[in-house]
């Protein structure tokens, strides 16, 4: 006996509500990643005496399938230095983790989109208090993320590397976890992406004596879909603060592996109650 029309309708609604449609933003031809934080995300690989040496590793080579959102909000082919024009004008920008991350993702064949779009937002020397909602940095990051979506992008994750400046003062270090949690909750709400994947990089260095306090705060974030990639132990080119070029390449690979392991978490988001009822009815009556 054929199923009643109502059940056929339920089945059609179920199929229409596949993970691709239930994702926080519609699918498109660009898989977008927001890159935010401070200098080690912006990239200081190859920068000596505030000048970049211009050396680009093969893992960071440009590709027609790799774009960046420019300072004037236009998609263009991405190339090193990725944060040129985004970081503060007085900061020399070099190799960061973004290009090696995106190239590793494309080489894996598991990106799920033909084009990867990078949205650089990092600014060197910034504290967490300068990134929370209500600040200029937060507003600019949100604006750029929204433009990326409006121009055909689907956000895959926020890549976050920040905290060195919060190791100087005890008050900043002890507030780090609370401020980071607030930042992520606000950004998810403002983007309409409650399950946005966040991959944060554990500090490899710090400007002050409270690096371990900030690292413990990073590890202690209790929100769902927040992953931790540890940069501790990667070589520092100045022996103090900034990752070397090869360390940035390695970090990009580590971030890519983390995304490939967990990056489709949003597609496994629990279905809404009405869809669960429809699914139950289908199993009962068919």
Short mmCIF file of C-alpha atoms in Angstrom, two decimals:
data_model
loop_
_atom_site.label_atom_id
_atom_site.label_comp_id
_atom_site.label_asym_id
_atom_site.label_seq_id
_atom_site.Cartn_x
_atom_site.Cartn_y
_atom_site.Cartn_z
CA UNK A 1 0.00 0.00 0.00
CA UNK A 2 1.51 3.40 -0.96
CA UNK A 3 2.20 5.82 1.87
CA UNK A 4 -0.44 8.50 2.55
CA UNK A 5 0.17 11.92 0.98
CA UNK A 6 0.97 13.41 4.38
CA UNK A 7 3.84 11.00 4.87
CA UNK A 8 5.13 11.71 1.38
CA UNK A 9 5.16 15.38 2.30
CA UNK A 10 7.03 14.59 5.50
CA UNK A 11 9.60 12.62 3.54
CA UNK A 12 10.10 15.49 1.11
CA UNK A 13 10.60 17.89 4.01
CA UNK A 14 13.07 15.49 5.57
CA UNK A 15 15.10 15.26 2.38
CA UNK A 16 15.01 19.03 1.98
CA UNK A 17 16.44 19.35 5.49
CA UNK A 18 19.66 17.48 4.79
CA UNK A 19 22.81 18.66 6.64
CA UNK A 20 23.83 20.84 3.71
CA UNK A 21 20.62 22.83 4.05
CA UNK A 22 20.63 22.78 7.84
CA UNK A 23 24.14 24.22 7.96
CA UNK A 24 24.43 27.64 9.53
CA UNK A 25 24.84 29.29 6.12
CA UNK A 26 23.82 28.10 2.66
CA UNK A 27 26.28 26.01 0.65
CA UNK A 28 28.24 27.82 -2.04
CA UNK A 29 31.36 27.53 -4.14
CA UNK A 30 33.65 29.10 -1.50
CA UNK A 31 34.59 27.56 1.81
CA UNK A 32 35.58 30.52 3.99
CA UNK A 33 37.87 30.75 7.01
CA UNK A 34 38.21 33.75 9.31
CA UNK A 35 41.78 34.31 10.50
CA UNK A 36 41.96 36.48 13.60
CA UNK A 37 44.18 37.23 16.56
CA UNK A 38 47.51 39.02 16.78
CA UNK A 39 50.98 38.93 15.23
CA UNK A 40 51.56 35.18 14.99
CA UNK A 41 48.30 34.83 13.05
CA UNK A 42 49.02 37.90 10.94
CA UNK A 43 52.44 36.37 10.22
CA UNK A 44 55.94 37.39 11.16
CA UNK A 45 57.71 34.49 9.47
CA UNK A 46 60.79 35.83 7.71
CA UNK A 47 60.50 39.28 9.31
CA UNK A 48 63.79 40.54 10.71
CA UNK A 49 64.33 44.12 11.93
CA UNK A 50 60.78 44.93 10.78
CA UNK A 51 61.48 43.84 7.18
CA UNK A 52 60.18 40.71 5.46
CA UNK A 53 62.76 38.66 3.55
CA UNK A 54 60.26 37.90 0.77
CA UNK A 55 60.84 34.13 0.83
CA UNK A 56 57.68 32.12 0.15
CA UNK A 57 57.75 28.36 0.89
CA UNK A 58 56.15 26.08 -1.69
CA UNK A 59 53.44 25.21 0.83
CA UNK A 60 52.41 28.87 0.78
CA UNK A 61 52.34 29.31 -3.00
CA UNK A 62 49.32 31.05 -4.57
CA UNK A 63 46.65 29.02 -6.33
CA UNK A 64 43.67 29.95 -8.53
CA UNK A 65 41.52 28.03 -6.04
CA UNK A 66 42.70 30.14 -3.11
CA UNK A 67 41.28 33.62 -2.53
CA UNK A 68 41.49 36.27 0.17
CA UNK A 69 39.08 39.04 1.08
CA UNK A 70 41.09 42.22 0.52
CA UNK A 71 41.10 45.27 2.82
CA UNK A 72 38.52 46.89 0.52
CA UNK A 73 36.27 43.80 0.73
CA UNK A 74 36.97 42.33 -2.70
CA UNK A 75 37.91 38.73 -3.44
CA UNK A 76 41.34 38.41 -4.99
CA UNK A 77 43.94 35.69 -5.41
CA UNK A 78 45.58 35.05 -2.06
CA UNK A 79 49.34 35.31 -1.68
CA UNK A 80 51.91 36.04 0.99
CA UNK A 81 51.94 38.18 2.98
CA UNK A 82 48.30 37.31 3.55
CA UNK A 83 47.67 40.07 6.09
CA UNK A 84 49.21 42.87 4.02
CA UNK A 85 46.94 45.90 4.42
CA UNK A 86 45.06 44.28 7.31
CA UNK A 87 47.63 44.44 10.09
CA UNK A 88 48.69 47.83 11.43
CA UNK A 89 50.62 49.96 8.88
CA UNK A 90 53.73 50.11 11.06
CA UNK A 91 53.94 46.30 11.31
CA UNK A 92 56.02 44.38 8.77
CA UNK A 93 53.99 41.33 7.75
CA UNK A 94 55.48 38.04 6.63
CA UNK A 95 54.48 34.39 6.44
CA UNK A 96 51.64 33.23 8.67
CA UNK A 97 49.74 29.93 8.92
CA UNK A 98 46.89 30.84 6.56
CA UNK A 99 48.35 29.96 3.16
CA UNK A 100 49.85 26.64 4.22
CA UNK A 101 46.55 25.80 5.95
CA UNK A 102 44.49 26.50 2.84
CA UNK A 103 46.88 24.70 0.48
CA UNK A 104 46.92 21.63 2.74
CA UNK A 105 43.14 21.66 2.76
CA UNK A 106 42.96 21.87 -1.03
CA UNK A 107 45.56 19.11 -1.47
CA UNK A 108 43.56 16.80 0.79
CA UNK A 109 40.68 16.75 -1.68
CA UNK A 110 38.31 16.96 1.29
CA UNK A 111 37.60 20.68 1.40
CA UNK A 112 34.06 20.11 0.13
CA UNK A 113 34.29 23.18 -2.13
CA UNK A 114 36.30 24.05 -5.24
CA UNK A 115 37.53 27.34 -3.77
CA UNK A 116 38.89 28.28 -0.34
CA UNK A 117 38.41 31.88 0.75
CA UNK A 118 40.53 33.38 3.52
CA UNK A 119 39.34 36.38 5.52
CA UNK A 120 42.40 37.87 7.30
CA UNK A 121 41.53 39.98 10.34
CA UNK A 122 44.52 39.68 12.71
CA UNK A 123 46.29 42.72 14.12
CA UNK A 124 49.59 42.48 15.95
CA UNK A 125 50.01 43.56 19.57
CA UNK A 126 46.32 43.34 20.47
CA UNK A 127 44.90 42.14 23.78
CA UNK A 128 41.78 40.04 24.18
CA UNK A 129 39.98 43.05 25.67
CA UNK A 130 40.40 44.75 22.27
CA UNK A 131 38.53 41.93 20.51
CA UNK A 132 35.34 41.59 22.56
CA UNK A 133 32.02 42.84 21.24
CA UNK A 134 31.81 46.61 21.19
CA UNK A 135 35.39 47.13 20.02
CA UNK A 136 36.56 48.23 16.57
CA UNK A 137 38.38 44.95 15.99
CA UNK A 138 35.26 42.91 16.70
CA UNK A 139 33.13 45.10 14.46
CA UNK A 140 35.61 44.85 11.59
CA UNK A 141 35.95 41.08 11.93
CA UNK A 142 32.16 40.71 11.93
CA UNK A 143 31.79 43.04 8.93
CA UNK A 144 34.36 41.13 6.91
CA UNK A 145 32.85 37.76 7.82
CA UNK A 146 29.39 38.94 6.77
CA UNK A 147 30.68 40.25 3.44
CA UNK A 148 32.36 36.90 2.81
CA UNK A 149 29.04 35.13 3.28
CA UNK A 150 27.05 37.67 1.27
CA UNK A 151 29.44 37.24 -1.67
CA UNK A 152 29.03 33.49 -1.96
CA UNK A 153 30.95 32.08 0.97
CA UNK A 154 30.16 29.40 3.54
CA UNK A 155 32.14 29.80 6.75
CA UNK A 156 34.01 26.65 7.71
CA UNK A 157 35.73 27.87 10.87
CA UNK A 158 37.31 30.69 12.81
CA UNK A 159 41.07 30.20 13.14
CA UNK A 160 42.22 32.08 16.25
CA UNK A 161 45.79 32.73 17.43
CA UNK A 162 46.02 35.41 20.11
CA UNK A 163 47.02 35.90 23.71
CA UNK A 164 50.69 36.84 23.83
CA UNK A 165 49.78 40.39 24.83
CA UNK A 166 47.57 39.06 27.64
CA UNK A 167 50.55 37.45 29.38
CA UNK A 168 51.89 40.80 30.63
CA UNK A 169 49.26 41.72 33.22
CA UNK A 170 47.80 39.34 35.77
CA UNK A 171 44.37 40.92 35.30
CA UNK A 172 44.39 40.21 31.55
CA UNK A 173 45.69 36.67 31.99
CA UNK A 174 43.07 35.73 34.59
CA UNK A 175 40.27 37.29 32.52
CA UNK A 176 41.32 35.59 29.31
CA UNK A 177 39.01 32.60 29.52
CA UNK A 178 35.93 34.68 30.34
CA UNK A 179 36.63 37.19 27.58
CA UNK A 180 37.30 34.48 25.00
CA UNK A 181 34.05 32.74 25.91
CA UNK A 182 32.13 36.02 25.56
CA UNK A 183 33.79 36.73 22.21
CA UNK A 184 32.85 33.36 20.76
CA UNK A 185 29.29 33.46 22.04
CA UNK A 186 28.76 36.95 20.63
CA UNK A 187 30.35 36.15 17.28
CA UNK A 188 28.30 32.98 16.87
CA UNK A 189 25.12 34.89 17.71
CA UNK A 190 25.90 37.82 15.41
CA UNK A 191 26.73 35.50 12.51
CA UNK A 192 23.70 33.32 13.19
CA UNK A 193 26.03 30.33 13.48
CA UNK A 194 25.54 28.77 16.94
CA UNK A 195 27.75 25.81 16.02
CA UNK A 196 30.57 27.71 14.32
CA UNK A 197 33.76 25.70 14.58
CA UNK A 198 36.59 27.54 16.33
CA UNK A 199 40.18 26.28 16.15
CA UNK A 200 42.33 28.17 18.62
CA UNK A 201 46.09 27.96 18.73
CA UNK A 202 47.73 27.37 22.09
CA UNK A 203 50.43 29.95 22.77
CA UNK A 204 54.01 29.11 21.90
CA UNK A 205 55.34 32.27 23.55
CA UNK A 206 54.32 35.36 25.43
CA UNK A 207 55.32 38.94 26.13
CA UNK A 208 55.12 38.54 29.90
CA UNK A 209 55.38 36.07 32.74
CA UNK A 210 51.82 34.73 32.62
CA UNK A 211 52.00 32.63 29.44
CA UNK A 212 51.05 29.45 31.26
CA UNK A 213 48.03 31.13 32.84
CA UNK A 214 46.72 32.12 29.41
CA UNK A 215 47.47 28.66 28.00
CA UNK A 216 45.46 27.02 30.76
CA UNK A 217 42.61 29.43 30.05
CA UNK A 218 42.74 28.47 26.36
CA UNK A 219 42.57 24.79 27.23
CA UNK A 220 39.72 25.42 29.65
CA UNK A 221 37.21 26.91 27.19
CA UNK A 222 34.04 24.85 27.74
CA UNK A 223 32.06 25.79 24.64
CA UNK A 224 31.17 23.13 22.08
CA UNK A 225 33.01 22.97 18.76
CA UNK A 226 36.12 24.70 20.10
CA UNK A 227 39.32 22.85 19.21
CA UNK A 228 42.84 23.38 20.53
CA UNK A 229 45.97 23.16 18.37
CA UNK A 230 49.14 23.57 20.40
CA UNK A 231 51.96 25.68 18.97
CA UNK A 232 54.19 25.17 21.99
CA UNK A 233 57.54 23.76 20.89
CA UNK A 234 57.44 25.18 17.35
CA UNK A 235 60.64 27.14 16.58
CA UNK A 236 60.71 30.87 17.25
CA UNK A 237 62.74 32.87 14.78
CA UNK A 238 63.66 35.55 17.29
CA UNK A 239 64.00 33.14 20.19
CA UNK A 240 61.32 35.03 22.02
CA UNK A 241 57.93 35.67 20.44
CA UNK A 242 57.32 35.03 16.75
CA UNK A 243 57.14 31.72 14.92
CA UNK A 244 59.66 31.18 12.14
CA UNK A 245 58.58 30.69 8.54
CA UNK A 246 58.87 26.90 8.73
CA UNK A 247 57.05 26.88 12.05
CA UNK A 248 54.20 28.80 10.43
CA UNK A 249 54.07 26.26 7.61
CA UNK A 250 53.90 23.44 10.15
CA UNK A 251 51.21 25.24 12.13
CA UNK A 252 49.15 25.64 8.97
CA UNK A 253 49.32 21.89 8.41
CA UNK A 254 48.28 21.27 12.02
CA UNK A 255 45.29 23.58 11.64
CA UNK A 256 44.28 21.86 8.40
CA UNK A 257 44.43 18.45 10.05
CA UNK A 258 42.31 19.71 12.92
CA UNK A 259 39.72 21.04 10.49
CA UNK A 260 39.70 17.84 8.46
CA UNK A 261 39.18 15.83 11.66
CA UNK A 262 36.41 18.00 13.09
CA UNK A 263 35.46 20.60 10.51
CA UNK A 264 32.11 19.17 9.55
CA UNK A 265 30.75 19.26 13.08
CA UNK A 266 28.06 21.76 12.04
CA UNK A 267 26.55 19.17 9.71
CA UNK A 268 26.06 16.89 12.71
CA UNK A 269 24.09 19.49 14.62
CA UNK A 270 21.01 17.94 16.32
CA UNK A 271 17.95 18.29 14.12
CA UNK A 272 15.20 20.67 15.31
CA UNK A 273 12.32 19.16 17.28
CA UNK A 274 9.85 19.38 14.39
CA UNK A 275 12.18 17.46 12.11
CA UNK A 276 12.75 14.78 14.74
CA UNK A 277 8.95 14.31 15.02
CA UNK A 278 8.67 13.98 11.24
CA UNK A 279 11.43 11.41 11.19
CA UNK A 280 9.74 9.41 13.96
CA UNK A 281 6.43 9.46 12.08
CA UNK A 282 8.14 8.16 8.95
CA UNK A 283 9.62 5.22 10.83
CA UNK A 284 6.33 4.43 12.56
CA UNK A 285 4.00 4.59 9.57
CA UNK A 286 6.15 3.42 6.65
#
